[in-house]
């Protein structure tokens, strides 16, 4: 996950920035860099690899200055080398930018700027930002206005920090959407800016979190906040407790809420370094998979528990549809007792955020003992499931503290999509046009998730309306059937409301008997190939006097005629729709539990890592 740190004050900014970047080191990165204003000149040091490499470089060729910005990077556009590392500098050497997020329209911007004579030094999308700032500054804008104008040209979600030798008394920071936060730390005669609180906490406890579409001009003694349109915004200063756990929670009430909101960033990071949008290719190097091995695979068995198993169910559809490899989903606690049909042409793929779930590890061992190739999709780096696997897709979500998994659910959905495209490519079952189409669909996903998060208020209203219900039925079909399971699991585990996820087509075979006013039905009816079927399920539930909360795609005209309770989601390519439909259901469960005053992050009887059978 990318990290940002900046400083302005009377001290030397270099050690402050390097220390701040170190605090973000646990998130992992592939390159790092910093820029300082040294005697009126911008000096930059950047290197690929771990932060220690950058530290060594700075120690060999020191730079000092009272204002500076730094960055750790996970590559999205362009390989992880020194040239592509942030900060990026403009053509005149007077502007530098660090950035979290993806400039979705960077190809068009790059072409436009190149046509005007701009020479690009890197392959990154971020470099377009610094050239735009430079261009608007040159046409008479202040640094602040140049950044504001630049933001209007960028598509996607961004956290941006800019510094310039032309206005050496300030740093300009901005946040659009949810590609990571921007937090300002207030000091005495000095101020800090970072993507994450831990990076600046050793210096100050007074923090201001930028909301989406806000900008800050940060001076030594003053911070000025405005919205992107230029209207002034009052500073809301929060005093952060020293407790590092509380500090990590930032502006959110619970870790679960924070982690739900981190998904734009975790999904951006999931794509980073693995998807080459220009070539329309996916690379999963840590799977250690040759073309020959990929073509030998006869079957994949996905094994997992709980939420991870729900991700696996979506993965089955993705891999079978895209890569045409048969997939079974085996509940890990059953697998080793099932005499599974596994041989050396079978892959056993374990999904686990903790990587330490006893049942999942036992299933992996069962696979190993029968000669299968072992893969894992794991969040906890260095965990057992990662260590014992022959190949791994590491989730890029950072620590997940809330017991109810949220960001460690949507990341594997994308990981499995990437796996499906990667396998399809290696096995030559899709043509280049299909591959480009599938890869291209990924680009907008973080922003679509951001759109769902921006609608939290509407979900909160729905939670208020239904918080006192005792039972709920979640229905879905096809690729959104596992999301109905997952929505129900989220609700039951944190709110203790009885919730069942059910394949909607099975309703008429029994569960329909349960439907009455006291059993609201959550019906997932996004614009996917099962939409018409779901409409008739909604009609059936309504005919039995049930109350229906429908999840529908923006612009749908049929669903509002059936029910007034609608959770709207933006239009999404259907193979990726589970990533988007998950978000309102996570928020719905979260807000119900939170309104009920429950211990959202540590629900009763549950643990983050289930290390017993
Ligand atoms: C998720 O909200 C649950 N707490 C639980 O179902 C969890 O997904 C399951 O225990 C598997 O955990 P793992 O991903 O760490 O293997």
Coordinates of C-alpha atoms and ligand atoms in Angstrom, one line a residue:
X1 CA 0.0 0.0 0.0
X2 CA 1.4 3.4 -0.9
X3 CA 2.2 5.8 1.9
X4 CA 2.8 9.6 2.0
X5 CA 4.7 11.8 4.5
X6 CA 5.4 15.5 4.4
X7 CA 6.9 18.1 6.7
X8 CA 7.2 21.9 6.9
X9 CA 8.9 23.7 9.8
X10 CA 12.3 24.6 11.2
X11 CA 13.8 21.2 11.6
X12 CA 15.5 19.0 8.9
X13 CA 12.7 17.3 7.1
X14 CA 14.8 14.3 5.8
X15 CA 14.9 12.2 9.0
X16 CA 11.3 13.1 9.8
X17 CA 10.1 11.9 6.5
X18 CA 12.2 8.7 6.5
X19 CA 11.0 7.9 10.0
X20 CA 7.4 8.5 9.0
X21 CA 7.8 6.2 5.9
X22 CA 9.2 3.6 8.3
X23 CA 6.0 3.7 10.3
X24 CA 4.2 2.7 7.1
X25 CA 6.7 0.0 6.3
X26 CA 4.5 -2.9 7.5
X27 CA 2.2 -2.2 4.6
X28 CA 5.0 -3.2 2.2
X29 CA 6.2 -1.3 -0.8
X30 CA 8.5 -1.8 -3.8
X31 CA 10.2 1.6 -4.0
X32 CA 10.5 4.8 -2.1
X33 CA 11.6 8.4 -2.4
X34 CA 11.7 11.8 -0.9
X35 CA 12.1 15.4 -2.1
X36 CA 13.3 18.4 0.0
X37 CA 13.7 22.1 -0.7
X38 CA 17.4 22.7 -0.2
X39 CA 18.5 26.3 -0.6
X40 CA 15.6 27.1 -2.9
X41 CA 16.2 24.0 -5.1
X42 CA 14.3 20.8 -5.1
X43 CA 16.5 17.8 -4.4
X44 CA 15.2 14.3 -4.9
X45 CA 16.4 10.8 -3.8
X46 CA 14.5 7.8 -5.0
X47 CA 15.2 4.1 -5.2
X48 CA 13.6 0.7 -5.9
X49 CA 13.3 -1.9 -3.2
X50 CA 13.0 -1.5 0.6
X51 CA 13.2 1.7 2.5
X52 CA 16.6 0.7 3.8
X53 CA 17.9 1.2 0.2
X54 CA 16.6 4.7 0.2
X55 CA 18.1 5.3 3.6
X56 CA 21.5 4.1 2.3
X57 CA 21.2 6.4 -0.7
X58 CA 20.4 9.4 1.5
X59 CA 23.3 8.6 3.8
X60 CA 25.7 8.4 0.8
X61 CA 24.4 11.6 -0.9
X62 CA 22.6 13.5 1.9
X63 CA 19.9 16.1 1.3
X64 CA 18.5 18.5 3.9
X65 CA 15.8 21.0 3.9
X66 CA 13.0 22.4 6.2
X67 CA 10.3 21.4 3.9
X68 CA 9.9 18.0 2.1
X69 CA 7.6 15.2 1.0
X70 CA 8.2 11.4 0.7
X71 CA 6.4 8.3 -0.6
X72 CA 6.5 4.5 -0.5
X73 CA 5.1 3.0 -3.6
X74 CA 3.3 -0.1 -4.8
X75 CA 3.5 0.0 -8.6
X76 CA 0.4 0.5 -10.6
X77 CA 1.6 2.0 -13.9
X78 CA 5.2 1.3 -14.7
X79 CA 7.6 -1.2 -13.1
X80 CA 9.0 -0.6 -9.6
X81 CA 12.3 1.1 -10.4
X82 CA 13.9 4.4 -9.3
X83 CA 12.6 6.3 -12.3
X84 CA 9.0 5.4 -11.6
X85 CA 9.3 6.0 -7.8
X86 CA 7.7 9.1 -6.3
X87 CA 8.2 12.0 -5.9
X88 CA 7.7 13.0 -9.6
X89 CA 9.2 16.2 -10.7
X90 CA 8.0 18.5 -13.5
X91 CA 10.0 19.6 -16.6
X92 CA 11.3 22.9 -14.9
X93 CA 12.4 21.1 -11.8
X94 CA 10.3 23.4 -9.7
X95 CA 7.3 21.2 -8.8
X96 CA 7.1 17.8 -7.2
X97 CA 4.2 15.5 -6.5
X98 CA 3.5 12.4 -4.5
X99 CA 0.3 10.5 -5.0
X100 CA -1.9 7.6 -3.9
X101 CA -4.5 6.3 -6.3
X102 CA -4.8 5.7 -10.0
X103 CA -5.3 8.5 -12.7
X104 CA -7.8 6.6 -14.7
X105 CA -7.6 8.9 -17.7
X106 CA -3.8 9.1 -17.6
X107 CA -3.3 7.8 -21.2
X108 CA -5.5 10.6 -22.6
X109 CA -3.8 13.2 -20.4
X110 CA -0.4 11.9 -21.3
X111 CA -1.2 12.2 -25.0
X112 CA -2.5 15.7 -24.6
X113 CA 0.5 16.8 -22.7
X114 CA 2.9 15.1 -25.1
X115 CA 1.2 16.8 -28.0
X116 CA 1.9 20.1 -26.2
X117 CA 5.6 19.2 -26.0
X118 CA 5.9 17.7 -22.5
X119 CA 8.5 15.1 -22.1
X120 CA 7.7 12.3 -19.7
X121 CA 10.5 10.8 -17.7
X122 CA 8.6 7.8 -16.2
X123 CA 5.8 5.4 -17.1
X124 CA 3.7 6.5 -14.2
X125 CA 0.2 7.9 -14.2
X126 CA 1.3 10.3 -11.4
X127 CA 3.7 12.2 -13.6
X128 CA 0.8 13.6 -15.5
X129 CA -0.2 15.4 -12.3
X130 CA 3.0 17.3 -11.9
X131 CA 3.0 18.4 -15.5
X132 CA -0.6 19.6 -15.2
X133 CA 0.3 21.6 -12.0
X134 CA 3.3 23.1 -13.8
X135 CA 1.2 24.0 -16.8
X136 CA -1.5 25.8 -14.8
X137 CA 1.1 27.6 -12.7
X138 CA 2.8 28.8 -15.8
X139 CA -0.5 30.2 -17.0
X140 CA -0.7 32.5 -14.0
X141 CA -2.3 30.4 -11.2
X142 CA -1.0 30.2 -7.7
X143 CA 0.2 26.8 -6.6
X144 CA -3.1 26.2 -4.7
X145 CA -5.1 27.1 -7.8
X146 CA -2.9 25.1 -10.1
X147 CA -3.5 22.0 -8.0
X148 CA -7.3 22.8 -7.9
X149 CA -7.4 23.1 -11.7
X150 CA -5.4 19.9 -12.0
X151 CA -7.8 18.0 -9.8
X152 CA -10.6 18.9 -12.2
X153 CA -8.8 17.1 -15.0
X154 CA -8.1 13.9 -13.1
X155 CA -10.5 10.9 -13.1
X156 CA -10.4 8.4 -10.2
X157 CA -9.7 8.7 -6.5
X158 CA -6.6 10.4 -5.3
X159 CA -4.5 11.6 -2.3
X160 CA -2.1 14.2 -3.6
X161 CA 0.7 16.2 -2.0
X162 CA 2.5 18.9 -3.9
X163 CA 5.5 21.1 -3.2
X164 CA 7.2 23.8 -5.3
X165 CA 10.3 26.0 -5.1
X166 CA 8.2 28.8 -6.6
X167 CA 6.1 29.0 -3.4
X168 CA 8.6 27.5 -0.9
X169 CA 6.5 28.4 2.2
X170 CA 3.8 25.7 1.8
X171 CA 2.8 22.2 0.9
X172 CA -0.5 21.7 -0.9
X173 CA -2.5 18.5 -0.2
X174 CA -5.8 17.2 -1.6
X175 CA -8.1 14.3 -1.3
X176 CA -10.6 13.1 -3.9
X177 CA -12.5 9.9 -3.2
X178 CA -11.2 7.1 -1.1
X179 CA -7.8 6.2 -2.5
X180 CA -6.3 6.5 1.0
X181 CA -6.7 9.3 3.4
X182 CA -4.9 12.6 3.9
X183 CA -4.3 13.6 7.5
X184 CA -2.6 16.8 8.6
X185 CA -0.7 16.9 11.9
X186 CA -0.6 20.2 13.7
X187 CA 2.6 21.2 15.6
X188 CA 4.1 24.4 17.0
X189 CA 5.8 26.3 14.2
X190 CA 5.7 23.1 12.1
X191 CA 3.1 21.0 10.4
X192 CA 2.9 17.5 9.0
X193 CA 1.0 15.7 6.3
X194 CA 0.6 12.0 5.7
X195 CA -1.6 9.3 4.2
X196 CA -1.8 7.6 7.6
X197 CA -1.8 8.8 11.2
X198 CA 1.0 6.4 12.5
X199 CA 3.5 8.3 10.2
X200 CA 3.2 11.5 12.2
X201 CA 2.0 10.5 15.6
X202 CA 5.4 10.7 17.3
X203 CA 5.3 14.5 16.5
X204 CA 1.8 15.5 17.3
X205 CA -1.6 14.3 18.6
X206 CA -3.6 17.1 16.9
X207 CA -4.9 15.9 13.6
X208 CA -7.2 17.2 10.8
X209 CA -8.5 14.5 8.4
X210 CA -9.3 15.7 4.9
X211 CA -12.7 14.7 3.6
X212 CA -13.1 13.7 0.0
X213 CA -13.0 16.8 -2.3
X214 CA -11.1 18.9 0.2
X215 CA -7.7 20.6 -0.1
X216 CA -5.3 22.0 2.4
X217 CA -2.5 24.7 2.1
X218 CA -0.1 23.8 4.8
X219 CA 2.3 26.4 6.0
X220 CA 4.7 26.4 9.1
X221 CA 2.2 28.3 11.3
X222 CA -1.1 28.0 9.4
X223 CA -3.3 25.4 7.7
X224 CA -6.0 26.6 5.3
X225 CA -8.7 24.2 4.3
X226 CA -11.1 24.6 1.4
X227 CA -13.2 22.4 -0.8
X228 CA -12.2 21.7 -4.4
X229 CA -14.4 24.5 -5.6
X230 CA -12.4 26.9 -3.5
X231 CA -14.9 27.5 -0.7
X232 CA -13.3 27.8 2.8
X233 CA -13.8 24.9 5.2
X234 CA -13.5 25.2 9.0
X235 CA -10.7 23.1 10.5
X236 CA -12.0 20.3 12.6
X237 CA -9.1 19.4 14.9
X238 CA -9.2 16.0 16.6
X239 CA -7.1 15.1 19.6
X240 CA -5.7 11.6 19.1
X241 CA -5.0 9.4 22.0
X242 CA -1.4 8.0 22.3
X243 CA -2.8 4.5 22.3
X244 CA -1.4 3.3 19.0
X245 CA -4.5 1.1 18.4
X246 CA -6.9 4.0 19.0
X247 CA -4.6 6.1 16.8
X248 CA -4.9 3.7 14.0
X249 CA -8.7 4.0 14.1
X250 CA -8.4 7.7 13.0
X251 CA -11.6 9.5 12.5
X252 CA -13.8 6.3 12.5
X253 CA -15.9 5.0 15.4
X254 CA -14.9 1.4 14.8
X255 CA -12.1 -0.5 13.0
X256 CA -14.8 -2.2 10.9
X257 CA -16.1 1.1 9.6
X258 CA -12.5 2.3 8.9
X259 CA -11.7 -1.0 7.1
X260 CA -14.9 -0.7 5.0
X261 CA -13.8 2.7 4.0
X262 CA -10.3 1.5 3.2
X263 CA -11.5 -0.6 0.3
X264 CA -10.9 1.9 -2.4
X265 CA -7.3 1.9 -1.4
X266 CA -7.0 -1.8 -0.7
X267 CA -8.5 -2.6 -4.1
X268 CA -6.3 -0.1 -5.8
X269 CA -3.3 -1.8 -4.1
X270 CA -4.7 -5.2 -5.2
X271 CA -4.4 -4.1 -8.8
X272 CA -1.1 -2.3 -8.3
X273 CA 1.9 -4.0 -9.8
X274 CA -0.2 -6.9 -11.1
X275 CA -2.2 -5.4 -13.8
X276 CA -0.7 -3.8 -16.8
X277 CA -3.5 -1.7 -18.3
X278 CA -1.5 -0.7 -21.3
X279 CA -0.7 -4.3 -22.3
X280 CA -4.0 -5.7 -21.1
X281 CA -2.2 -8.2 -18.9
X282 CA -2.2 -9.7 -15.5
X283 CA 1.0 -10.9 -13.7
X284 CA 0.9 -13.1 -10.6
X285 CA 4.6 -13.8 -10.3
X286 CA 4.4 -15.2 -6.8
X287 CA 2.3 -18.1 -8.0
X288 CA 5.5 -19.4 -9.6
X289 CA 3.4 -20.8 -12.5
X290 CA 4.9 -21.7 -15.8
X291 CA 2.8 -21.9 -19.0
X292 CA 3.4 -25.6 -19.0
X293 CA 2.2 -26.1 -15.4
X294 CA -0.8 -23.8 -16.1
X295 CA -1.9 -26.0 -19.0
X296 CA -1.6 -29.2 -17.0
X297 CA -4.1 -28.1 -14.3
X298 CA -7.3 -30.3 -14.5
X299 CA -9.1 -29.0 -11.5
X300 CA -8.9 -26.3 -8.8
X301 CA -10.3 -26.9 -5.3
X302 CA -10.8 -23.7 -3.4
X303 CA -10.9 -24.4 0.3
X304 CA -11.7 -21.8 3.0
X305 CA -14.0 -21.0 5.9
X306 CA -16.7 -18.4 6.5
X307 CA -16.2 -15.2 4.6
X308 CA -13.2 -16.5 2.8
X309 CA -15.3 -19.4 1.5
X310 CA -17.9 -17.0 0.2
X311 CA -15.1 -15.3 -1.8
X312 CA -14.2 -18.7 -3.1
X313 CA -17.7 -19.3 -4.4
X314 CA -17.5 -16.1 -6.5
X315 CA -14.0 -17.3 -7.5
X316 CA -15.5 -20.6 -8.8
X317 CA -17.7 -18.7 -11.2
X318 CA -14.9 -16.4 -12.3
X319 CA -12.4 -19.1 -13.0
X320 CA -14.8 -21.4 -14.7
X321 CA -16.2 -18.6 -16.9
X322 CA -13.0 -16.9 -17.8
X323 CA -10.3 -19.6 -17.6
X324 CA -12.5 -22.6 -18.3
X325 CA -11.0 -24.7 -15.5
X326 CA -13.4 -26.8 -13.4
X327 CA -13.5 -25.5 -9.8
X328 CA -14.9 -27.0 -6.6
X329 CA -15.4 -25.0 -3.4
X330 CA -14.7 -27.2 -0.4
X331 CA -15.6 -25.9 3.1
X332 CA -12.2 -26.4 4.8
X333 CA -13.6 -28.1 8.0
X334 CA -15.1 -30.8 5.8
X335 CA -12.4 -31.3 3.3
X336 CA -10.0 -33.7 5.1
X337 CA -12.9 -36.0 6.1
X338 CA -14.3 -36.2 2.6
X339 CA -11.8 -38.5 0.9
X340 CA -11.3 -35.7 -1.7
X341 CA -10.5 -36.6 -5.3
X342 CA -7.2 -34.9 -5.7
X343 CA -4.1 -35.7 -7.7
X344 CA -1.0 -33.9 -9.0
X345 CA -3.0 -32.2 -11.7
X346 CA -5.2 -30.6 -9.0
X347 CA -4.6 -27.3 -7.4
X348 CA -5.7 -26.8 -3.9
X349 CA -6.2 -23.0 -3.3
X350 CA -6.7 -21.9 0.3
X351 CA -8.1 -18.5 1.0
X352 CA -7.6 -17.0 4.4
X353 CA -7.0 -13.5 5.7
X354 CA -5.2 -14.8 8.8
X355 CA -3.4 -17.6 7.1
X356 CA -3.6 -19.5 10.4
X357 CA -7.1 -20.9 10.4
X358 CA -6.7 -24.5 11.6
X359 CA -9.3 -26.0 9.3
X360 CA -7.9 -24.3 6.3
X361 CA -4.3 -25.4 7.1
X362 CA -5.5 -28.9 7.6
X363 CA -7.2 -28.8 4.2
X364 CA -4.0 -27.7 2.7
X365 CA -2.1 -30.5 4.3
X366 CA -4.7 -32.9 3.0
X367 CA -4.2 -31.6 -0.5
X368 CA -0.4 -31.8 -0.1
X369 CA -0.6 -35.4 1.1
X370 CA -2.6 -36.3 -2.0
X371 CA 0.0 -34.6 -4.3
X372 CA -1.8 -31.4 -5.2
X373 CA -0.2 -28.2 -6.1
X374 CA -0.8 -25.8 -3.2
X375 CA -1.7 -22.1 -3.6
X376 CA -2.8 -19.6 -1.0
X377 CA -4.5 -16.3 -1.1
X378 CA -3.5 -14.8 2.3
X379 CA -3.4 -11.4 4.0
X380 CA -1.0 -12.1 6.9
X381 CA 2.5 -12.0 5.4
X382 CA 4.6 -14.9 6.7
X383 CA 1.6 -16.9 8.0
X384 CA 1.6 -20.6 7.8
X385 CA -0.7 -20.7 4.8
X386 CA 1.7 -18.5 2.9
X387 CA 4.7 -20.5 4.0
X388 CA 3.5 -23.9 3.1
X389 CA 2.1 -23.0 -0.3
X390 CA 3.9 -23.6 -3.6
X391 CA 2.6 -20.2 -4.8
X392 CA 0.8 -17.3 -3.3
X393 CA -1.3 -14.3 -4.1
X394 CA -0.8 -12.0 -1.2
X395 CA -3.8 -9.8 -0.4
X396 CA -2.9 -6.2 -0.4
X397 CA -5.2 -4.9 2.3
X398 CA -2.9 -4.2 5.3
X399 CA -3.9 -5.2 8.8
X400 CA -7.6 -6.0 9.3
X401 CA -8.5 -5.6 13.0
X402 CA -12.3 -5.8 13.0
X403 CA -13.2 -9.5 13.6
X404 CA -15.8 -9.2 10.8
X405 CA -13.9 -9.4 7.6
X406 CA -14.6 -6.6 5.1
X407 CA -11.6 -5.4 3.1
X408 CA -10.2 -9.0 3.3
X409 CA -13.3 -10.2 1.5
X410 CA -13.4 -7.8 -1.4
X411 CA -9.6 -8.1 -2.1
X412 CA -9.8 -11.9 -2.8
X413 CA -12.7 -11.2 -5.1
X414 CA -10.3 -9.2 -7.2
X415 CA -7.4 -11.6 -6.6
X416 CA -9.6 -14.4 -8.0
X417 CA -10.6 -12.4 -11.0
X418 CA -6.9 -11.6 -11.6
X419 CA -6.2 -15.3 -11.3
X420 CA -8.9 -16.2 -13.7
X421 CA -7.5 -13.8 -16.3
X422 CA -3.9 -14.9 -15.7
X423 CA -4.8 -18.6 -16.1
X424 CA -6.9 -17.9 -19.2
X425 CA -4.0 -16.1 -20.7
X426 CA -1.4 -18.8 -19.9
X427 CA -3.8 -21.5 -21.1
X428 CA -4.6 -19.5 -24.3
X429 CA -8.4 -19.7 -23.8
X430 CA -9.1 -16.1 -24.4
X431 CA -8.1 -13.9 -27.3
X432 CA -6.3 -10.6 -26.8
X433 CA -9.5 -8.5 -27.3
X434 CA -11.3 -10.5 -24.5
X435 CA -8.2 -10.1 -22.3
X436 CA -8.0 -6.4 -22.9
X437 CA -11.8 -6.1 -22.1
X438 CA -11.5 -8.1 -18.9
X439 CA -8.5 -6.1 -17.7
X440 CA -10.0 -2.8 -18.7
X441 CA -13.1 -3.5 -16.6
X442 CA -10.9 -3.6 -13.5
X443 CA -9.7 0.0 -13.8
X444 CA -13.0 1.6 -12.7
X445 CA -13.6 -0.8 -9.7
X446 CA -12.0 1.2 -6.9
X447 CA -13.9 4.3 -8.0
X448 CA -17.2 2.4 -8.1
X449 CA -16.6 1.1 -4.6
X450 CA -15.9 4.8 -3.6
X451 CA -19.3 5.7 -5.1
X452 CA -21.0 3.1 -2.8
X453 CA -19.1 4.4 0.2
X454 CA -20.2 8.0 -0.6
X455 CA -23.8 6.7 -0.1
X456 CA -23.2 5.6 3.5
X457 CA -25.8 8.0 4.8
X458 CA -28.6 6.3 2.8
X459 CA -27.5 2.9 4.2
X460 CA -27.5 4.3 7.7
X461 CA -31.1 5.4 7.1
X462 CA -32.0 1.9 6.1
X463 CA -30.2 0.5 9.1
X464 CA -32.3 2.8 11.4
X465 CA -35.5 1.5 9.8
X466 CA -34.6 -2.2 10.2
X467 CA -32.4 -2.3 13.3
X468 CA -35.1 -3.9 15.5
X469 CA -35.9 -6.8 13.3
X470 CA -35.0 -10.2 14.7
X471 CA -34.7 -12.2 11.4
X472 CA -33.7 -11.4 7.9
X473 CA -33.4 -13.4 4.7
X474 CA -30.8 -12.5 2.1
X475 CA -31.4 -13.7 -1.4
X476 CA -29.2 -13.8 -4.5
X477 CA -28.6 -15.7 -7.6
X478 CA -25.6 -16.6 -9.8
X479 CA -22.5 -14.5 -9.0
X480 CA -24.3 -12.6 -6.3
X481 CA -25.6 -15.6 -4.5
X482 CA -22.4 -15.8 -2.4
X483 CA -22.8 -12.1 -1.6
X484 CA -26.2 -12.9 -0.1
X485 CA -24.5 -15.5 2.1
X486 CA -21.8 -13.0 3.0
X487 CA -24.3 -10.2 3.7
X488 CA -26.2 -12.5 6.1
X489 CA -23.0 -13.6 7.8
X490 CA -21.9 -10.0 8.3
X491 CA -25.2 -9.2 9.9
X492 CA -25.4 -12.2 12.2
X493 CA -21.9 -12.1 13.4
X494 CA -21.9 -8.4 14.6
X495 CA -25.6 -7.7 15.3
X496 CA -26.7 -11.1 16.6
X497 CA -29.8 -10.8 14.4
X498 CA -30.7 -14.1 12.9
X499 CA -29.9 -13.8 9.1
X500 CA -29.9 -16.5 6.4
X501 CA -28.4 -16.3 3.0
X502 CA -30.2 -18.4 0.4
X503 CA -30.0 -19.1 -3.3
X504 CA -33.1 -17.2 -4.4
X505 CA -34.2 -20.0 -6.7
X506 CA -34.5 -22.3 -3.7
X507 CA -37.1 -20.1 -2.0
X508 CA -40.0 -22.0 -3.4
X509 CA -38.6 -25.3 -2.1
X510 CA -39.2 -24.4 1.5
X511 CA -38.0 -21.1 2.9
X512 CA -40.8 -19.2 1.4
X513 CA -42.9 -20.5 4.2
X514 CA -41.0 -18.2 6.6
X515 CA -41.9 -15.0 4.8
X516 CA -44.1 -12.6 6.7
X517 CA -43.9 -9.0 7.9
X518 CA -41.4 -9.9 10.6
X519 CA -38.9 -11.4 8.2
X520 CA -37.6 -8.7 5.9
X521 CA -36.0 -10.0 2.7
X522 CA -32.8 -8.5 1.3
X523 CA -32.9 -9.2 -2.4
X524 CA -29.8 -8.7 -4.5
X525 CA -31.0 -7.6 -7.9
X526 CA -28.2 -5.7 -9.6
X527 CA -27.9 -5.5 -13.4
X528 CA -26.5 -9.0 -14.0
X529 CA -27.6 -12.0 -16.0
X530 CA -29.9 -13.1 -13.2
X531 CA -31.7 -9.8 -12.9
X532 CA -35.1 -11.0 -14.4
X533 CA -35.1 -14.0 -12.1
X534 CA -34.5 -11.8 -9.1
X535 CA -37.4 -9.6 -10.0
X536 CA -39.7 -12.5 -9.9
X537 CA -38.3 -13.6 -6.5
X538 CA -39.0 -10.1 -5.2
X539 CA -42.6 -10.3 -6.5
X540 CA -43.0 -13.7 -4.8
X541 CA -41.8 -12.4 -1.5
X542 CA -44.1 -9.3 -1.7
X543 CA -47.0 -11.6 -2.6
X544 CA -46.5 -13.3 0.8
X545 CA -46.7 -10.0 2.7
X546 CA -42.9 -9.7 3.0
X547 CA -41.0 -6.5 3.2
X548 CA -38.2 -6.3 0.6
X549 CA -35.0 -4.3 0.7
X550 CA -33.7 -4.5 -2.8
X551 CA -30.2 -3.9 -4.0
X552 CA -30.5 -2.4 -7.4
X553 CA -28.4 -0.7 -10.1
X554 CA -28.7 3.1 -10.6
X555 CA -31.3 3.8 -13.2
X556 CA -33.4 0.7 -12.6
X557 CA -37.0 1.6 -13.2
X558 CA -38.7 -1.7 -12.3
X559 CA -37.5 -2.1 -8.7
X560 CA -38.9 1.3 -7.4
X561 CA -42.3 0.1 -8.5
X562 CA -42.0 -2.9 -6.2
X563 CA -40.4 -1.6 -3.1
X564 CA -39.5 1.7 -1.4
X565 CA -36.5 0.2 0.3
X566 CA -33.6 0.3 -2.1
X567 CA -29.8 0.2 -1.8
X568 CA -28.5 1.7 -5.0
X569 CA -25.2 0.6 -6.5
X570 CA -23.5 2.0 -9.6
X571 CA -23.5 0.0 -12.9
X572 CA -20.6 -2.4 -12.9
X573 CA -19.4 -5.1 -15.3
X574 CA -21.3 -8.2 -14.0
X575 CA -18.3 -10.4 -13.4
X576 CA -17.0 -7.7 -11.0
X577 CA -20.4 -6.8 -9.5
X578 CA -19.8 -8.7 -6.2
X579 CA -17.1 -6.3 -5.3
X580 CA -19.6 -3.5 -5.5
X581 CA -22.7 -5.2 -4.1
X582 CA -20.7 -6.2 -1.0
X583 CA -20.2 -2.6 0.1
X584 CA -23.8 -1.6 1.0
X585 CA -24.3 -4.9 2.8
X586 CA -21.2 -4.4 4.9
X587 CA -22.3 -0.9 5.8
X588 CA -25.8 -2.1 6.5
X589 CA -24.6 -4.7 9.0
X590 CA -22.1 -2.3 10.5
X591 CA -24.7 0.4 11.1
X592 CA -27.3 -1.9 12.6
X593 CA -24.7 -3.3 15.1
X594 CA -23.4 0.2 15.8
X595 CA -26.9 1.6 16.3
X596 CA -27.6 -1.3 18.7
X597 CA -24.6 -0.3 20.7
X598 CA -22.8 -3.6 20.2
X599 CA -19.1 -4.3 20.3
X600 CA -18.7 -4.2 16.6
X601 CA -15.0 -4.9 16.4
X602 CA -15.0 -7.8 18.8
X603 CA -18.3 -9.5 18.7
X604 CA -19.1 -12.2 21.3
X605 CA -17.7 -15.7 20.8
X606 CA -15.6 -14.9 17.8
X607 CA -11.9 -14.5 17.1
X608 CA -9.9 -12.9 14.3
X609 CA -7.9 -16.0 13.8
X610 CA -9.5 -19.4 14.5
X611 CA -6.6 -21.7 15.3
X612 CA -8.6 -24.6 16.7
X613 CA -10.6 -27.2 14.8
Ligands
LIG1 C1 -15.5 -13.2 8.8 O1 -16.2 -12.1 9.1 C2 -15.6 -14.2 9.9 N1 -15.1 -13.7 11.1 C3 -15.1 -15.6 9.6 O2 -16.1 -16.3 8.9 C4 -13.7 -15.8 8.9 O3 -13.9 -15.4 7.5 C5 -13.3 -17.3 8.9 O4 -13.1 -17.6 10.3 C6 -12.0 -17.5 8.1 O5 -11.0 -16.8 8.6 P1 -9.6 -16.7 7.7 O6 -9.9 -15.9 6.5 O7 -8.7 -16.0 8.7 O8 -9.2 -18.1 7.4

